[in-house]
XYZ file of C-alpha atoms in Angstrom:
271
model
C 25.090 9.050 -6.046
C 23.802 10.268 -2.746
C 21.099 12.017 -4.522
C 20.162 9.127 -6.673
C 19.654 6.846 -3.194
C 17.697 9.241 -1.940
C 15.391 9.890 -4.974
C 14.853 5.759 -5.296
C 13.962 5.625 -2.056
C 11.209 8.564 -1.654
C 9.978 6.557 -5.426
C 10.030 3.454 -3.144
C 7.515 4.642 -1.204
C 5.210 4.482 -3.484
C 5.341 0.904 -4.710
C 7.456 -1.043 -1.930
C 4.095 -3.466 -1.591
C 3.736 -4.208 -5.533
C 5.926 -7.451 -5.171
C 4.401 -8.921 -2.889
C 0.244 -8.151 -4.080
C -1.447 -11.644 -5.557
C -4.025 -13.991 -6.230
C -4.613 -15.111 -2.312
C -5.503 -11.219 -2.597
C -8.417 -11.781 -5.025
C -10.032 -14.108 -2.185
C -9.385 -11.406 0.880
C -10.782 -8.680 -0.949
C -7.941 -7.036 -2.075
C -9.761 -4.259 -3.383
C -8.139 -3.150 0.037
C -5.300 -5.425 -0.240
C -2.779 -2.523 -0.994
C -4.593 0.734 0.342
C -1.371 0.769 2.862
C 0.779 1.348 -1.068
C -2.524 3.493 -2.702
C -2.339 6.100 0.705
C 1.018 6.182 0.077
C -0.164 9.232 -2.245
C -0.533 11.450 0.131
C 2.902 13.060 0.589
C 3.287 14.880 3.603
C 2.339 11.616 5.042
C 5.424 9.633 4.318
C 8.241 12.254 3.950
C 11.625 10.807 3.168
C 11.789 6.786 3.998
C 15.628 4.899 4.189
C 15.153 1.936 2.724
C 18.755 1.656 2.259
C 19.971 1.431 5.717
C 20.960 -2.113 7.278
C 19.804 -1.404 10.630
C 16.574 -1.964 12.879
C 13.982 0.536 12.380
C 13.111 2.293 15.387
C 9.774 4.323 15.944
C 11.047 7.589 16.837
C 8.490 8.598 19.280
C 8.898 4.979 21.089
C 11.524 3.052 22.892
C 10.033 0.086 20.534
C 11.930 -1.863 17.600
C 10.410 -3.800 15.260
C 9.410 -7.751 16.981
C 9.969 -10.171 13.815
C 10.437 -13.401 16.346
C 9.456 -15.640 13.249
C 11.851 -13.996 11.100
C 13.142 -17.367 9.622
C 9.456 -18.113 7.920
C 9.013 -14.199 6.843
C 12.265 -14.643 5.417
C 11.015 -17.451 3.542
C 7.665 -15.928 2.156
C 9.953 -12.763 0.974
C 11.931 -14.978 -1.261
C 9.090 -16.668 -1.916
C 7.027 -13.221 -3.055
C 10.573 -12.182 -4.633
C 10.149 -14.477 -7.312
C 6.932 -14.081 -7.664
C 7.207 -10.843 -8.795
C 10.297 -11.026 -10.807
C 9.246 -14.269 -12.290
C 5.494 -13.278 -13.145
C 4.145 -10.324 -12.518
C 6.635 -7.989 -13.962
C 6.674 -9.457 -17.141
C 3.173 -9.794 -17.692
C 3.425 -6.215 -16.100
C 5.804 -5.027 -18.220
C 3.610 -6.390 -21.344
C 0.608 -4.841 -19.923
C 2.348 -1.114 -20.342
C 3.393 -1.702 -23.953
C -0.756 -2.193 -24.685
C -1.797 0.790 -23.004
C -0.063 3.990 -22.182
C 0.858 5.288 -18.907
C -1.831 7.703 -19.366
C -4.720 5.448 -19.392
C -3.101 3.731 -16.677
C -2.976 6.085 -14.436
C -6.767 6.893 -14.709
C -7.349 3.055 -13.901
C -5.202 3.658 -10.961
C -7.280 6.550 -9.676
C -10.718 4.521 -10.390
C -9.492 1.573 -7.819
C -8.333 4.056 -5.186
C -11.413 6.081 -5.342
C -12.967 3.151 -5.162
C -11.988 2.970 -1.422
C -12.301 6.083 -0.324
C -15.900 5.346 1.668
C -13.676 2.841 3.386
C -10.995 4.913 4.460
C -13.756 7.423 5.638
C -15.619 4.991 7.703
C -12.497 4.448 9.184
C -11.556 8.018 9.846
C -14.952 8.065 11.750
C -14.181 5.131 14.303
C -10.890 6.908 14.832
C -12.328 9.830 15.544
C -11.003 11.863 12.708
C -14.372 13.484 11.868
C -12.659 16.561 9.377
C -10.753 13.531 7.457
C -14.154 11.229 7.542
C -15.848 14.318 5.649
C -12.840 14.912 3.202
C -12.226 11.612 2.533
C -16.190 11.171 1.287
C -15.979 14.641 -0.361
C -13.362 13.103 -2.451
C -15.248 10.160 -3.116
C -18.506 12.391 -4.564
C -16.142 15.306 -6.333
C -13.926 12.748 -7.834
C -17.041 9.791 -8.889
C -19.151 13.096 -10.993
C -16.514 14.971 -11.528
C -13.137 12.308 -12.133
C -15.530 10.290 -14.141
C -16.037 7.291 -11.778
C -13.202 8.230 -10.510
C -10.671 7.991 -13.688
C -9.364 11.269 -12.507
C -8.528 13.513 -9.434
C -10.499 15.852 -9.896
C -11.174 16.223 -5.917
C -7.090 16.510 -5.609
C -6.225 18.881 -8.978
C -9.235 21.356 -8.761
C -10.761 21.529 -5.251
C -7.975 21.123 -3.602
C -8.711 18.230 -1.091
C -5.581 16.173 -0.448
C -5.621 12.514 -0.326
C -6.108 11.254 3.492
C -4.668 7.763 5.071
C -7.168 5.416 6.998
C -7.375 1.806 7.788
C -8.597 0.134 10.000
C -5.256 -1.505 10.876
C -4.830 1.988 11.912
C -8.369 2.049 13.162
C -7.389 -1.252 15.859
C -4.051 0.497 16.680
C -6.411 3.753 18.053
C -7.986 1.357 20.167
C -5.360 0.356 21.741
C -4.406 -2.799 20.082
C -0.328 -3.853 19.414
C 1.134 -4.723 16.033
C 1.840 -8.507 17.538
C 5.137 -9.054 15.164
C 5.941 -8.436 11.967
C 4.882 -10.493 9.244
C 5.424 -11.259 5.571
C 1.943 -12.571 4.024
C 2.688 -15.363 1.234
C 1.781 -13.630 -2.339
C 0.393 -10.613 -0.278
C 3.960 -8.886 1.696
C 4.691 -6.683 4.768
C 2.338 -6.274 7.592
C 1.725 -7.153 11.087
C -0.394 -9.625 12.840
C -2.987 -6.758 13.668
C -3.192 -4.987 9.732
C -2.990 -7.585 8.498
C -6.071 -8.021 10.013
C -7.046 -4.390 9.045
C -6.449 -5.333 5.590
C -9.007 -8.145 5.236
C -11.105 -6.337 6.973
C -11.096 -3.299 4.531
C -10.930 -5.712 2.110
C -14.445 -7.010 3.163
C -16.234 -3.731 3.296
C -14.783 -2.492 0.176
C -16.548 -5.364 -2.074
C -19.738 -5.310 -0.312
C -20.546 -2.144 -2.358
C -18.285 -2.982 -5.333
C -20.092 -3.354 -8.611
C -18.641 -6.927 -9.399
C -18.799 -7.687 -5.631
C -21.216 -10.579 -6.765
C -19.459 -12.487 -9.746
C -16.379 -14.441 -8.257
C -15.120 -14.667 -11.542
C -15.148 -11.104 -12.571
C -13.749 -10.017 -8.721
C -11.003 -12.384 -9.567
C -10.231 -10.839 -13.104
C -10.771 -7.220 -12.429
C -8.434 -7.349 -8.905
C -6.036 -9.397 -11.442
C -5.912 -5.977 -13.574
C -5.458 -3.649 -10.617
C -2.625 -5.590 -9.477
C -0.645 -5.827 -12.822
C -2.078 -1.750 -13.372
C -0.445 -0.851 -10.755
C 3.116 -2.381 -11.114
C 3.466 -1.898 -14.472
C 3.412 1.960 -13.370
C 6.583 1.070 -11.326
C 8.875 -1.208 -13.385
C 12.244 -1.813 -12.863
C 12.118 -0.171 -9.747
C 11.785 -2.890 -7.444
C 15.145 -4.681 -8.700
C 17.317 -1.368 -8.441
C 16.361 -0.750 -5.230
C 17.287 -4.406 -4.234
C 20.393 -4.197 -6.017
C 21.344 -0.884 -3.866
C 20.866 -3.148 -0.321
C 22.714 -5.242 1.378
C 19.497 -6.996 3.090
C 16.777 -6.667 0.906
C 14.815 -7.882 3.467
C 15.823 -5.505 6.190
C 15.282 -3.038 4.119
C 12.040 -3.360 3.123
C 10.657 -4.252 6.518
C 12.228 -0.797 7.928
C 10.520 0.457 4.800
C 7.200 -0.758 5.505
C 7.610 0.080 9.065
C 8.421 3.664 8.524
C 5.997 4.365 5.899
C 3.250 3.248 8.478
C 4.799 5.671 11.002
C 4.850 8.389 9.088
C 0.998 7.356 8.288
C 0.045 7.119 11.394
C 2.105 10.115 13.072
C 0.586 12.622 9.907
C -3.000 11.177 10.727
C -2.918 11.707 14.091
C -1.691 15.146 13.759
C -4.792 16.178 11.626
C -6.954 15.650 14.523
């Protein structure tokens, strides 16, 4: 059982946002929406993350717990994304995989993170990260000739070149700038005051040099895809993991905060 726990929660890790991506996305960009989930990837950047435990998450290398003073409305907007996802985008989700197999999925998946890999290294660069900022464009080139657009990790499989985190949520917290408090975005999920900020932000930039940046309509449908791609490579997860808590939302805002830790702590240690 132990084992189990601690499988579903490293698998958490890499979906823990998918509830709560939606259509407000569409309108923020959300090409960057959920690079906080895609970065999630790299590995040795998260490490083990206990979503199961009941108590507040605090950053091991600060005397700081996690501020949530408007915990009654994020409370509210988690219920609210809850049933979102378990009323909507699961089952169209779930649909979605019987069309097209996990396969093909996953290569749709790879195009929409490669997609924001200039992103991620333009924020490597105001962070400082200059090796990272090279990597993270490498990947872009190897993987849009060689991954076919992208479709596959070529970059990751053949050369090598791990998958790097940057945002510039992450970008604002170099600087010097505080989370604020925690906050759950309606039909969007965990962040903070400040990446949240990151996020639309990233969001921005990344659709500048999309391909469908100028057709509303087409933004709207093609973000619709990547969000229903990318739980339908996750399903059933979400409810199991719920159904091992005792506060779901506890858990997933120690989850989100330790995830970012992790992030953060890795990226700063590639320096």
């Amino acid at each position: 059982m132990a084992h189990r726990l601690h499988c579903l929660a490293r698998r958490l890790g890499h979906f823990y946002l998918l509830p709560m991506v939606a259509t407000m996305a569409f309108f923020w960009g959300s090409a960057a929406a959920a690079d906080l989930f895609d970065n999630v990837r790299a590995e040795q950047a998260v490490g083990t993350v206990d979503f199961l435990s009941d108590e507040s998450y605090e950053h091991p290398t600060a005397d700081v717990k996690v501020a949530d003073p408007i915990e009654p409305f994020n409370r509210a907007m988690f219920a609210v994304n809850d049933k979102f996802y378990i009323w909507l985008l699961e089952p169209v989700a779930t649909g979605y995989s019987k069309i097209l197999p996990g396969g093909l999925r996953t290569c749709i998946g790879n195009f929409f993170y490669n997609l924001g890999e200039p992103v991620r290294s333009a924020n490597s660069l105001l962070q400082g990260r200059f090796r990272d900022a090279g990597r993270t464009l490498g990947r872009f080139v190897i993987n849009s000739i060689c991954g076919v657009l992208g479709l596959a990790d070529a970059a990751g499989k053949d050369f090598k070149i791990a998958p790097v985190y940057a945002s510039f949520g992450q970008t604002l917290s170099v600087w010097g700038i505080g989370d604020g408090f925690y906050l759950v975005v309606p039909l969007l999920g965990p962040s903070t005051l400040r990446d949240f900020s990151g996020t639309l932000v990233d969001g921005v930039a990344t659709t500048t040099y999309a391909p469908w940046s100028d057709d509303t309509i087409t933004t709207i449908t093609v973000q619709g895809i990547r969000t229903v791609n990318r739980a339908s490579l996750h399903i059933g997860e979400y409810e199991e993991i719920k159904s091992l808590t005792f506060d779901a939302y506890v858990a997933f805002r120690n989850g989100y905060y330790q995830i970012r830790s992790k992030q953060y702590d890795h990226s700063n240690s590639t320096k």
